[in-house]
CSV table of C-alpha atoms in Angstrom, one decimal:
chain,number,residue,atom,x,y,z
X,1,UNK,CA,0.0,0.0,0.0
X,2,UNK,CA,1.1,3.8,-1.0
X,3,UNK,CA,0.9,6.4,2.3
X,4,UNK,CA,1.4,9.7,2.1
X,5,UNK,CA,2.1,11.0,5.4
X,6,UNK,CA,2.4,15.1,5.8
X,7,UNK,CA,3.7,16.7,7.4
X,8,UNK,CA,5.1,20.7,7.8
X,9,UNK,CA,8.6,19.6,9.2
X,10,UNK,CA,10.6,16.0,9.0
X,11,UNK,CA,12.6,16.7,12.3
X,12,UNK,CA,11.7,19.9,14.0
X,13,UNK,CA,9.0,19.3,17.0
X,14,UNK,CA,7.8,16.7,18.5
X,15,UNK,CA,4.9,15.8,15.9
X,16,UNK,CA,7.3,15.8,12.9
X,17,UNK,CA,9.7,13.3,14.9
X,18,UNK,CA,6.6,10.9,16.1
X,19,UNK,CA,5.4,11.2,12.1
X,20,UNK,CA,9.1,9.6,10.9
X,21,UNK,CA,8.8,7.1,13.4
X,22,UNK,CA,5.5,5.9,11.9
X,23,UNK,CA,6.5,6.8,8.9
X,24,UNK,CA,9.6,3.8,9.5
X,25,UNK,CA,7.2,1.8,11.2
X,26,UNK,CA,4.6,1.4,8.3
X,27,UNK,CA,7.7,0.9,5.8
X,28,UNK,CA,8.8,-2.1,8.1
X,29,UNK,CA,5.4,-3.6,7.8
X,30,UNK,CA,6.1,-3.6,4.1
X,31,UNK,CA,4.2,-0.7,3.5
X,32,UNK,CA,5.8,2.5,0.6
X,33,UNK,CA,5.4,5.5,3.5
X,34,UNK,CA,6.9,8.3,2.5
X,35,UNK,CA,6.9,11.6,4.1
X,36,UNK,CA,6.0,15.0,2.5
X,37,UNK,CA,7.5,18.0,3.9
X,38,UNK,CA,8.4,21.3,3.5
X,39,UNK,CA,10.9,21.8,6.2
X,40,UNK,CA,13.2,19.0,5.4
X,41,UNK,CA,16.1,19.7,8.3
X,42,UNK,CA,18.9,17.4,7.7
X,43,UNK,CA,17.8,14.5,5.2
X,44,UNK,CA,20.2,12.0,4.5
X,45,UNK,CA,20.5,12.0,0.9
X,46,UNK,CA,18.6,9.4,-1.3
X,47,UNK,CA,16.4,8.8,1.8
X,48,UNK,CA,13.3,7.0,0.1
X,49,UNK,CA,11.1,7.9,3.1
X,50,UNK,CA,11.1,11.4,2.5
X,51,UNK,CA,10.2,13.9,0.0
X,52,UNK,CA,10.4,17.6,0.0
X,53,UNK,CA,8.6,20.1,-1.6
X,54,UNK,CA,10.3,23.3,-3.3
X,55,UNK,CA,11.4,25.8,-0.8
X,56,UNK,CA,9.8,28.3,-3.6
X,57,UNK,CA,6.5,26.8,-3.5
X,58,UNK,CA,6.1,26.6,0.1
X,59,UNK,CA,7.8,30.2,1.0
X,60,UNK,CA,4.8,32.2,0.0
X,61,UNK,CA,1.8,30.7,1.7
X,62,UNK,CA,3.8,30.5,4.8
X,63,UNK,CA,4.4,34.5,4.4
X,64,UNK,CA,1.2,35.4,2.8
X,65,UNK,CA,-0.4,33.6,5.9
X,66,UNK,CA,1.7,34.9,8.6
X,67,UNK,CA,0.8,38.8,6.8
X,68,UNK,CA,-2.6,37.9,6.7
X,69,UNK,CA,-3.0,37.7,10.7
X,70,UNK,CA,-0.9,40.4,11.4
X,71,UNK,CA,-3.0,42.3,9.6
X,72,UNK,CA,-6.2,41.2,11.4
X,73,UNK,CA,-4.9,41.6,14.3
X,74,UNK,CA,-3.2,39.2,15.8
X,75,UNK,CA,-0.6,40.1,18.0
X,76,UNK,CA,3.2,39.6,17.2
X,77,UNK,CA,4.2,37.3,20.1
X,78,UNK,CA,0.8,35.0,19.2
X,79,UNK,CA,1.2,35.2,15.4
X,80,UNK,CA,2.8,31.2,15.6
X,81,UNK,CA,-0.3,30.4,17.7
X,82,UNK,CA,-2.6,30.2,15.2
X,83,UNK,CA,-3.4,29.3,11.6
X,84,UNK,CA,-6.2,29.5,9.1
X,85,UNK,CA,-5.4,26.7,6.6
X,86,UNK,CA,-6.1,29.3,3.9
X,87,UNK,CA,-3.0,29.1,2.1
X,88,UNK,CA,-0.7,25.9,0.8
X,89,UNK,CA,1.3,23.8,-1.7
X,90,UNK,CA,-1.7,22.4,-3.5
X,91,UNK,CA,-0.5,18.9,-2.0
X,92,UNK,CA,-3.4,17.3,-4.1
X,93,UNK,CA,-1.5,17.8,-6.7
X,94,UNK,CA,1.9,16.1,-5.1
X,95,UNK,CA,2.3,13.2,-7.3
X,96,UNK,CA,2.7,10.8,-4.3
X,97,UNK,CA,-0.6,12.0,-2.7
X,98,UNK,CA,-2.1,11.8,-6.1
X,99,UNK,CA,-0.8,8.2,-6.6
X,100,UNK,CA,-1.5,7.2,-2.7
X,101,UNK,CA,-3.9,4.8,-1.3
X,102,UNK,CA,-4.3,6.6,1.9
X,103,UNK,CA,-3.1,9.7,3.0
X,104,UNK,CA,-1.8,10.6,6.7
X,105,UNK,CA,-2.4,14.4,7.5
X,106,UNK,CA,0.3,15.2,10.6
X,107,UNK,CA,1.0,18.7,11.2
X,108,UNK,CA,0.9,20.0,8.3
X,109,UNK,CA,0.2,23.8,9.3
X,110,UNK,CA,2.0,27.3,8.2
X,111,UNK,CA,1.2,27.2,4.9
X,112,UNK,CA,1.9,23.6,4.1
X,113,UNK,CA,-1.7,21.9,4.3
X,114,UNK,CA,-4.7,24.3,3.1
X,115,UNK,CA,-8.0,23.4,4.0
X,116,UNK,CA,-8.9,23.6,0.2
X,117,UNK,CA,-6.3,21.1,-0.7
X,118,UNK,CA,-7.2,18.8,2.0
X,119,UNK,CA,-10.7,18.9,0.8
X,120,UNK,CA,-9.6,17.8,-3.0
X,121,UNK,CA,-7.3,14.9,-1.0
X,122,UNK,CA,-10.7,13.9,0.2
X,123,UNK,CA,-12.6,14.6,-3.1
X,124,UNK,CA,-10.8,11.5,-4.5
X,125,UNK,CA,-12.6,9.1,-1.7
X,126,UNK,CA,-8.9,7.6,-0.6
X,127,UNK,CA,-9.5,6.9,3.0
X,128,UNK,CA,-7.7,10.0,5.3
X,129,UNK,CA,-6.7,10.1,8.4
X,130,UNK,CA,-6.0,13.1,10.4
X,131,UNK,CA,-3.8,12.9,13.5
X,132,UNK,CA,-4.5,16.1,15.7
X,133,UNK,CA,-0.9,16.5,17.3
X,134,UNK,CA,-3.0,19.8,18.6
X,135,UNK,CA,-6.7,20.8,18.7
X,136,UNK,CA,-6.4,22.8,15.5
X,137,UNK,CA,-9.0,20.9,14.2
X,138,UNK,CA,-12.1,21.6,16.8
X,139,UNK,CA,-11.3,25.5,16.7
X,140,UNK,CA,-11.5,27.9,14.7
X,141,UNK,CA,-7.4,29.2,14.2
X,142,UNK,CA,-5.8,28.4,17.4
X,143,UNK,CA,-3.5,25.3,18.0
X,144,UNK,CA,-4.4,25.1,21.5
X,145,UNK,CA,-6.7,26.9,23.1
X,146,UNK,CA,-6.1,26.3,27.0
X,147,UNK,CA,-9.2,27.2,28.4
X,148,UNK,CA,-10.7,29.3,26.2
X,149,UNK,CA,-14.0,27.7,25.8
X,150,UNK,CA,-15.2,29.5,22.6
X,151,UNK,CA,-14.5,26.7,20.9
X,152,UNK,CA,-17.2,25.0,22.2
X,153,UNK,CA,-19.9,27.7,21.5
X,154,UNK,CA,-22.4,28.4,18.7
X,155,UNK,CA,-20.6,30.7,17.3
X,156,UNK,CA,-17.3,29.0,18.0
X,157,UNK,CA,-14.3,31.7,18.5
X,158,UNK,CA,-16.2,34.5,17.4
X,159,UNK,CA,-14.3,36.3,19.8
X,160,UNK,CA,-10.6,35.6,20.3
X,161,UNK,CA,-7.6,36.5,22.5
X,162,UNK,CA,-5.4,36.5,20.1
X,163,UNK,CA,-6.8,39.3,18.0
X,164,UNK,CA,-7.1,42.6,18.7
X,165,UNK,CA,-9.9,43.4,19.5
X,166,UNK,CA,-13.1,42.5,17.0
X,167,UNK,CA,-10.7,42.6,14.2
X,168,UNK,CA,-10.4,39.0,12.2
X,169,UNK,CA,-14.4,38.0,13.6
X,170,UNK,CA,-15.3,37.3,9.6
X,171,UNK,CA,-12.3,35.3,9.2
X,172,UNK,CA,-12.8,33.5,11.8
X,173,UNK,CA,-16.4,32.9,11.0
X,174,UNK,CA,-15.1,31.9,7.3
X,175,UNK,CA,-12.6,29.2,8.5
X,176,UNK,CA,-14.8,27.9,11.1
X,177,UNK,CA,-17.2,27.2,8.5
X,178,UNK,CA,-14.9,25.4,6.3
X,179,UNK,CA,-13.7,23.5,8.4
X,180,UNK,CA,-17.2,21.7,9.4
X,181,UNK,CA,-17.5,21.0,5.8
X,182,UNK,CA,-13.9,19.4,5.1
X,183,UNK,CA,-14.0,17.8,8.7
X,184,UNK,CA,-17.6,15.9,7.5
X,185,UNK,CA,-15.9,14.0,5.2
X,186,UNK,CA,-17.1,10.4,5.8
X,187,UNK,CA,-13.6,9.2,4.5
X,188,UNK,CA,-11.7,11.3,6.6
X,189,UNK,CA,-10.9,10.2,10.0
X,190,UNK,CA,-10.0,11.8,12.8
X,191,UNK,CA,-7.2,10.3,15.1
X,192,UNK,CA,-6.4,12.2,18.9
X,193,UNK,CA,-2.8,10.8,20.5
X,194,UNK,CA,-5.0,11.0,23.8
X,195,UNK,CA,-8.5,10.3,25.6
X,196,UNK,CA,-8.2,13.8,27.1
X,197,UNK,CA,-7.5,15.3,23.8
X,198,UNK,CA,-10.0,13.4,22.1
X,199,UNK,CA,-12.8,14.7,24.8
X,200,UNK,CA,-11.8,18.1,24.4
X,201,UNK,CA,-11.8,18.1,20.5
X,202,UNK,CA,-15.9,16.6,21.2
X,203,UNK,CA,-16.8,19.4,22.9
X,204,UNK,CA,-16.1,21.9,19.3
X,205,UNK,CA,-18.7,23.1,17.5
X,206,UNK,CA,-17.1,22.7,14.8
X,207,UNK,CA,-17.0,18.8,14.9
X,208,UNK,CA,-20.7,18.1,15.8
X,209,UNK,CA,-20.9,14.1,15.7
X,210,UNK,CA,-17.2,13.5,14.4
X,211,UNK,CA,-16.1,10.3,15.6
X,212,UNK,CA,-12.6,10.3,17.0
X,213,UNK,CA,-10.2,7.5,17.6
X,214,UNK,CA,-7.7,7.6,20.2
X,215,UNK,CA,-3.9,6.4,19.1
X,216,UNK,CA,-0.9,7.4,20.9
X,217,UNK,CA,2.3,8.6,19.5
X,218,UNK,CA,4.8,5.6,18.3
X,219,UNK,CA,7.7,5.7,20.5
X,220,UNK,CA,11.8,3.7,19.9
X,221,UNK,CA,11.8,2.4,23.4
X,222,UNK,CA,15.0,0.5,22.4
X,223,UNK,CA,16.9,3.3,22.1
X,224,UNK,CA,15.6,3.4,25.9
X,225,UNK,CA,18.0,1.5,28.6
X,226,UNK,CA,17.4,2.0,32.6
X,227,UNK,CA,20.5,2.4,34.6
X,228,UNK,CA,21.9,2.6,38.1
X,229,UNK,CA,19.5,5.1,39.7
X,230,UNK,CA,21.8,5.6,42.1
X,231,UNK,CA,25.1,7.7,42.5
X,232,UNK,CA,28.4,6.3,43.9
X,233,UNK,CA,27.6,9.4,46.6
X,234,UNK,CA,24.1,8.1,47.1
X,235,UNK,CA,22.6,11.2,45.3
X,236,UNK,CA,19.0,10.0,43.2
X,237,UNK,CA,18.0,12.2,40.5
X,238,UNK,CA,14.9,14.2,39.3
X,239,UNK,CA,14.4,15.4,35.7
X,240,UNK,CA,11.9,17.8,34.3
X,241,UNK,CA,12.6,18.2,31.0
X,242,UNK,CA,10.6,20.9,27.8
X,243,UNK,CA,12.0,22.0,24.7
X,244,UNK,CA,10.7,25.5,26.2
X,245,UNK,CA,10.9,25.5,30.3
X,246,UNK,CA,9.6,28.8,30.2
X,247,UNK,CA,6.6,27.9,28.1
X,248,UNK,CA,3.5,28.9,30.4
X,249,UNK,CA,2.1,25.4,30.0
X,250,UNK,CA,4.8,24.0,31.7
X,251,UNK,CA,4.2,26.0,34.7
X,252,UNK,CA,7.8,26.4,36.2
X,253,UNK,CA,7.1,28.1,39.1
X,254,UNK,CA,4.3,25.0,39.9
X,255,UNK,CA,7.4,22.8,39.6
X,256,UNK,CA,9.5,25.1,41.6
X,257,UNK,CA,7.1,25.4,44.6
X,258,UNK,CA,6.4,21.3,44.3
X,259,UNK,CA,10.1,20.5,44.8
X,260,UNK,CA,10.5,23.3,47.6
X,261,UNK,CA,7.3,21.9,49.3
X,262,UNK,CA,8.8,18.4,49.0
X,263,UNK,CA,11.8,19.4,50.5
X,264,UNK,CA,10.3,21.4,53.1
X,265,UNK,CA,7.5,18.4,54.1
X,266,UNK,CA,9.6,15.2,53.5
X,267,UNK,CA,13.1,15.9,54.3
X,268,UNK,CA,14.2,12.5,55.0
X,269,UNK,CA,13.5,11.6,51.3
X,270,UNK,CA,14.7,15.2,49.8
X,271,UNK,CA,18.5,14.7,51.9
X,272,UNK,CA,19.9,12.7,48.9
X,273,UNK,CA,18.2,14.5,46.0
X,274,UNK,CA,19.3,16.5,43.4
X,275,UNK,CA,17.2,17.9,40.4
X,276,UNK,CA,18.1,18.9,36.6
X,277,UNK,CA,16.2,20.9,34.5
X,278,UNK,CA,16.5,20.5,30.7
X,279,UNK,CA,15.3,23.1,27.6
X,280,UNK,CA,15.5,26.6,26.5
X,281,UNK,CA,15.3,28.9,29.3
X,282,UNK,CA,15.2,33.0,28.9
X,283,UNK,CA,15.6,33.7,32.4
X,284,UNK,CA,16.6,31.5,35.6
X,285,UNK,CA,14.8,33.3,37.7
X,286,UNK,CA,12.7,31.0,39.1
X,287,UNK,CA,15.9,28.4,39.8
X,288,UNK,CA,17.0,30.5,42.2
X,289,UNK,CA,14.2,30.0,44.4
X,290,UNK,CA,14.7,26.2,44.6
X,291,UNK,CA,16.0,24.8,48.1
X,292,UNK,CA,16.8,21.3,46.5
X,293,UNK,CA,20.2,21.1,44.3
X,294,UNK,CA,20.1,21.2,40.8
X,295,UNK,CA,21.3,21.8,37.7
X,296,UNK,CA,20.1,23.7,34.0
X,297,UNK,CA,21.4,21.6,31.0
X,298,UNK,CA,19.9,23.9,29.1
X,299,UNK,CA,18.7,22.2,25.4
X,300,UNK,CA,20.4,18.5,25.5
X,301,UNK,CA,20.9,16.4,22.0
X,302,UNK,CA,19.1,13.0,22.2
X,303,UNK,CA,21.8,10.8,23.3
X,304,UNK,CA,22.6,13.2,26.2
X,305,UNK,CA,19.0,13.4,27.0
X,306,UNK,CA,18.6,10.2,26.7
X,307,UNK,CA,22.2,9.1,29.3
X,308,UNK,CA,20.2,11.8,31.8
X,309,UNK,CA,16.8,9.5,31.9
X,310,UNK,CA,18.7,6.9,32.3
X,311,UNK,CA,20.4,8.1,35.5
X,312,UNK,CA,17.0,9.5,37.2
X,313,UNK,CA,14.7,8.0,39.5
X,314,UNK,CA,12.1,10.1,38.7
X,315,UNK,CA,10.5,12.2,35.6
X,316,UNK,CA,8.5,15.1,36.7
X,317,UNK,CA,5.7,17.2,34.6
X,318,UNK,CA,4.1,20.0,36.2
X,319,UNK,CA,2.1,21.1,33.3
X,320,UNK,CA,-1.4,22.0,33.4
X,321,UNK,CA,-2.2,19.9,30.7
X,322,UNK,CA,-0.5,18.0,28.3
X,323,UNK,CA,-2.2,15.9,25.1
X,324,UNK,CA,0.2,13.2,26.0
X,325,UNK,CA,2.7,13.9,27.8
X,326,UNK,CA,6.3,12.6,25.5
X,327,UNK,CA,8.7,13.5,28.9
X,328,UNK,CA,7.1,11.3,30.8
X,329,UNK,CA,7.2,8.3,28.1
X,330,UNK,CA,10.8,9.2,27.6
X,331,UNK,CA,11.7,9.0,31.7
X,332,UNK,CA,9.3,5.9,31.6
X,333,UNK,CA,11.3,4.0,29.0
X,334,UNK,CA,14.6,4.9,31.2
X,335,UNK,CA,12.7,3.5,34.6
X,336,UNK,CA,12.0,6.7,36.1
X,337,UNK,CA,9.0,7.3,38.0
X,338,UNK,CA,7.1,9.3,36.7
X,339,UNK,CA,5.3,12.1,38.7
X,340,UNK,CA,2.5,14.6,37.2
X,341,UNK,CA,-1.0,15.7,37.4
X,342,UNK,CA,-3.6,13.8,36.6
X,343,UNK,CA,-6.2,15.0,34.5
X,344,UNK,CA,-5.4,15.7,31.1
X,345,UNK,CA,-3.5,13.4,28.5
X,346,UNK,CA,-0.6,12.1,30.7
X,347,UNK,CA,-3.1,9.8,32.2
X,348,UNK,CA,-3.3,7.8,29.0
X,349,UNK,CA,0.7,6.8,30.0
X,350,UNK,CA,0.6,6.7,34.1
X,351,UNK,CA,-1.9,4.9,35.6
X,352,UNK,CA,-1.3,6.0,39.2
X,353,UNK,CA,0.2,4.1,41.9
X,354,UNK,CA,0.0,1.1,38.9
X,355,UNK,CA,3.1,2.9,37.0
X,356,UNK,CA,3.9,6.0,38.2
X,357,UNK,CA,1.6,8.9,40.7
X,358,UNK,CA,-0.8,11.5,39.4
X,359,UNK,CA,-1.8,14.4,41.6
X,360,UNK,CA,-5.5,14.7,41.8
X,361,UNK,CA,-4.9,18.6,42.6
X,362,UNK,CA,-3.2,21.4,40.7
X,363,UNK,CA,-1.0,22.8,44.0
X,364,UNK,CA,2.4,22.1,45.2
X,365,UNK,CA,1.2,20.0,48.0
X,366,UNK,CA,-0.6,17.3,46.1
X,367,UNK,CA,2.5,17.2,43.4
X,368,UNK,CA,4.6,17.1,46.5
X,369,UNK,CA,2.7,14.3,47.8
X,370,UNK,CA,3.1,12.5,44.6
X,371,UNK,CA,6.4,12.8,44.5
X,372,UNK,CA,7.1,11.4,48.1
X,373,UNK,CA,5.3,8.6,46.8
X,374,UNK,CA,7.5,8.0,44.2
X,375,UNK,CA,10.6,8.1,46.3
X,376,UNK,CA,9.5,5.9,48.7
X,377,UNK,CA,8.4,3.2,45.5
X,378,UNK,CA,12.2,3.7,45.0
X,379,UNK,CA,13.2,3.1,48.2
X,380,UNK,CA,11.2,-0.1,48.2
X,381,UNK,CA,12.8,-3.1,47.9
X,382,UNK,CA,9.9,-5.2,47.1
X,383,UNK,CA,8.1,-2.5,45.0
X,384,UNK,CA,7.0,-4.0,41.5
X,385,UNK,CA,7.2,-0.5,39.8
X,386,UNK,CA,10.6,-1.1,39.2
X,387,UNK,CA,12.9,0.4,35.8
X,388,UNK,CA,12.4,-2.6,33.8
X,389,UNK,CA,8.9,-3.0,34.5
X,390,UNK,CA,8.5,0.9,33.4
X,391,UNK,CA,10.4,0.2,30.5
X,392,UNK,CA,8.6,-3.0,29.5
X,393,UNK,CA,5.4,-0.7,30.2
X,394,UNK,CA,6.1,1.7,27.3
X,395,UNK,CA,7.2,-1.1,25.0
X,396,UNK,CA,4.1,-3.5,25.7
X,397,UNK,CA,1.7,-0.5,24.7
X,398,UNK,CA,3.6,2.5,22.6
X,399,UNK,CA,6.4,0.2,20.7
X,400,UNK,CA,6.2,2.1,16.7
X,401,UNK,CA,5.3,-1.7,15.6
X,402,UNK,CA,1.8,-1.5,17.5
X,403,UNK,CA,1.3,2.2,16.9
X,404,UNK,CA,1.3,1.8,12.9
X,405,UNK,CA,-0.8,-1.3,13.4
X,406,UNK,CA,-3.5,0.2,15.4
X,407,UNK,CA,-3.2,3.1,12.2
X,408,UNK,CA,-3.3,0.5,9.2
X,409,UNK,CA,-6.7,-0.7,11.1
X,410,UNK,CA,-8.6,2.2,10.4
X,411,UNK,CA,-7.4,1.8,6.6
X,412,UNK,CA,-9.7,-0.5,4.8
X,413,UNK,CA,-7.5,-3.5,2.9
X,414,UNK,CA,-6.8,-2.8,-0.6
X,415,UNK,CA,-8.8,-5.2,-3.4
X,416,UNK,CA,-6.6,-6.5,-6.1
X,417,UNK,CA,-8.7,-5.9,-9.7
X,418,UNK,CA,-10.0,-8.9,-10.9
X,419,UNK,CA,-7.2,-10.3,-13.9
X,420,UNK,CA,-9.5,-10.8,-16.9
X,421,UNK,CA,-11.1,-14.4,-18.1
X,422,UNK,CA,-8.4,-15.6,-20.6
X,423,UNK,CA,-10.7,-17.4,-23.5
């Protein structure tokens, strides 16, 4: 079977790397997956699982898209925030989507994907599946929408924070419409990597009655190895990891005021424990106010990433939501514990007290509490959540093999034609 998976970038972001992965994973199963991109980062040449498009052809929609915004009013700092799938490369007309017999949309925003393309892809009745890595999808421009709720209205995002003011209310109203139309398509299917994200995007007006499957991102546990989770000076480690620490969804000062509660309430398990924070970070600030050890690695290459998981007895997320939750996975595969809230999409990976502890409270005390927990299932000598077990977790149930299965089951099986009756 042909699949055309697209996608905006081939290694930038998290959704590009999980689309390669499946991308490899449905070419194992004997499948020709190829990826379409328009930011192709570093491609090994005569890679066979991807193909770019021409720099030239993508440049202008992503500028004439970006202008458009600004000039309706969306603010400078939010003007990455939000799309309107009004502008693209005309990927129907790629000549490996055109040849496909399915097609994977991934994110495939900024002028990659427009709405009016996707609705030709769909035109041809080739079975589509679209993976939200974001709730683009159930709103109107916005990738995430936090808890705005105008999504969920009549007149979904007829106002929006990130305009100024009324200005951009008939766009809005435009692309909201479109989308209900392309999004009806009975051969396009919708596919959340989480059950939180999948409740959220059935609460949009814009997807009245759209069924939504629930796959998780693929994931190369055996690149994954848990190690000595101790020091040679008895010191256990904590990692909380973002490509942004300073994003406001991570909530750093949640995490800060968590490990300074923990330290404060349950000193005996806090005396041995240091803490390292890795991803971009504009201003420490907030560091300084931790009582615990630690150290700021700063943005780490996968291997170096991947050594620090592998030293840490616990991953920590102090996010107020997350559609899945990839640190966590990542520490998982290592044998941390991992330690977050629980009630958005990191509950789909840590079932608590089962393989990991979920705070049933956004405040430092319950994370705190969770994360005493955690160190004392450390501590345990007879506790079964130990690092292989995590690690045999994440490959029983997010191994790339069962991810692109669980994908190639919402395709329907391709028919040979019939050879004709020789006389």
């Amino acid at each position: 079977m042909k699949i055309a998976l697209l996608s905006t970038n081939h290694d930038l972001g998290g959704a590009a790397i999980v689309t390669r992965r499946l991308t490899d994973a449905l070419r194992l199963a004997g499948h020709d997956a190829r990826m379409i991109v328009a930011r192709p980062g570093e491609i090994i040449p005569g890679d066979p699982a991807v193909m770019a498009v021409d720099r030239r052809k993508w440049l202008p929609p992503f500028l004439a898209e970006r202008a458009e915004l600004w000039v309706k009013g969306v603010r400078r700092k939010d003007i990455f925030k939000v799309s309107t799938g009004r502008y693209g490369v005309g990927l129907h007309r790629h000549p490996f989507v055109a040849e496909a017999d399915a097609v994977i949309v991934n994110w495939a925003s900024q002028g990659f994907l427009s709405l009016a393309s996707l609705e030709k892809i769909t035109a041809t009745s080739k079975p589509v599946i679209y993976t939200m890595h974001d709730l683009w999808p159930a709103t109107s421009l916005c990738h995430l929408p936090g808890n705005c709720p105008r999504f969920t209205e009549t007149n979904p995002c007829a106002t929006c924070p990130y305009f100024n003011g009324k200005r951009g209310s008939l766009l809005r109203r435009e692309i909201a419409a479109t989308k209900r139309r392309v999004f009806a398509a009975d051969n396009l299917r919708l596919v959340a990597v989480s059950n939180w994200q999948r409740d959220q995007a059935l609460r949009s007006a814009i997807l009245p009655g759209k069924e939504i499957t629930v796959i998780p991102h693929p994931f190369p546990v055996d690149l994954y190895t848990p190690g000595e989770k101790v020091t040679p000076d008895g010191k256990r480690l904590i990692v909380m990891a973002a490509a942004r620490l300073d994003d406001s969804v991570k909530d750093l000062p949640a995490a800060i005021d968590t490990l300074n509660t923990f330290a404060w309430e349950y000193p005996a398990l806090a005396a041995n424990v240091e803490v390292a924070f890795v991803g971009e970070l504009r201003d420490d600030t907030e560091l300084k106010r931790l009582r615990l050890p630690h150290t700021s690695h700063g943005l780490l290459t996968p291997e170096r990433l991947r050594d620090l998981y592998t030293r840490a007895t616990v991953v920590l997320s102090s996010s107020l939501y997350e559609t899945m939750g990839a640190t966590l996975m990542e520490g998982m595969a290592a044998g941390a514990i991992p330690v977050s809230y629980g009630d958005a999409g990191q509950t789909d990976i840590v079932t608590d007290t089962v393989n990991g502890f979920l705070a049933p409270l956004h405040n430092p005390a319950s994370l705190a509490f969770a994360l005493s927990l955690a160190f004392q299932t450390a501590l345990d000598p007879d506790t079964e959540i130990t690092p292989a077990f995590l690690h045999t977790e994440v490959a029983r149930r997010f191994s790339p093999s069962t991810i692109a299965s669980r994908y190639l089951s919402l395709l329907p099986p391709l028919i040979p034609p019939l050879l004709p009756t020789l006389p």
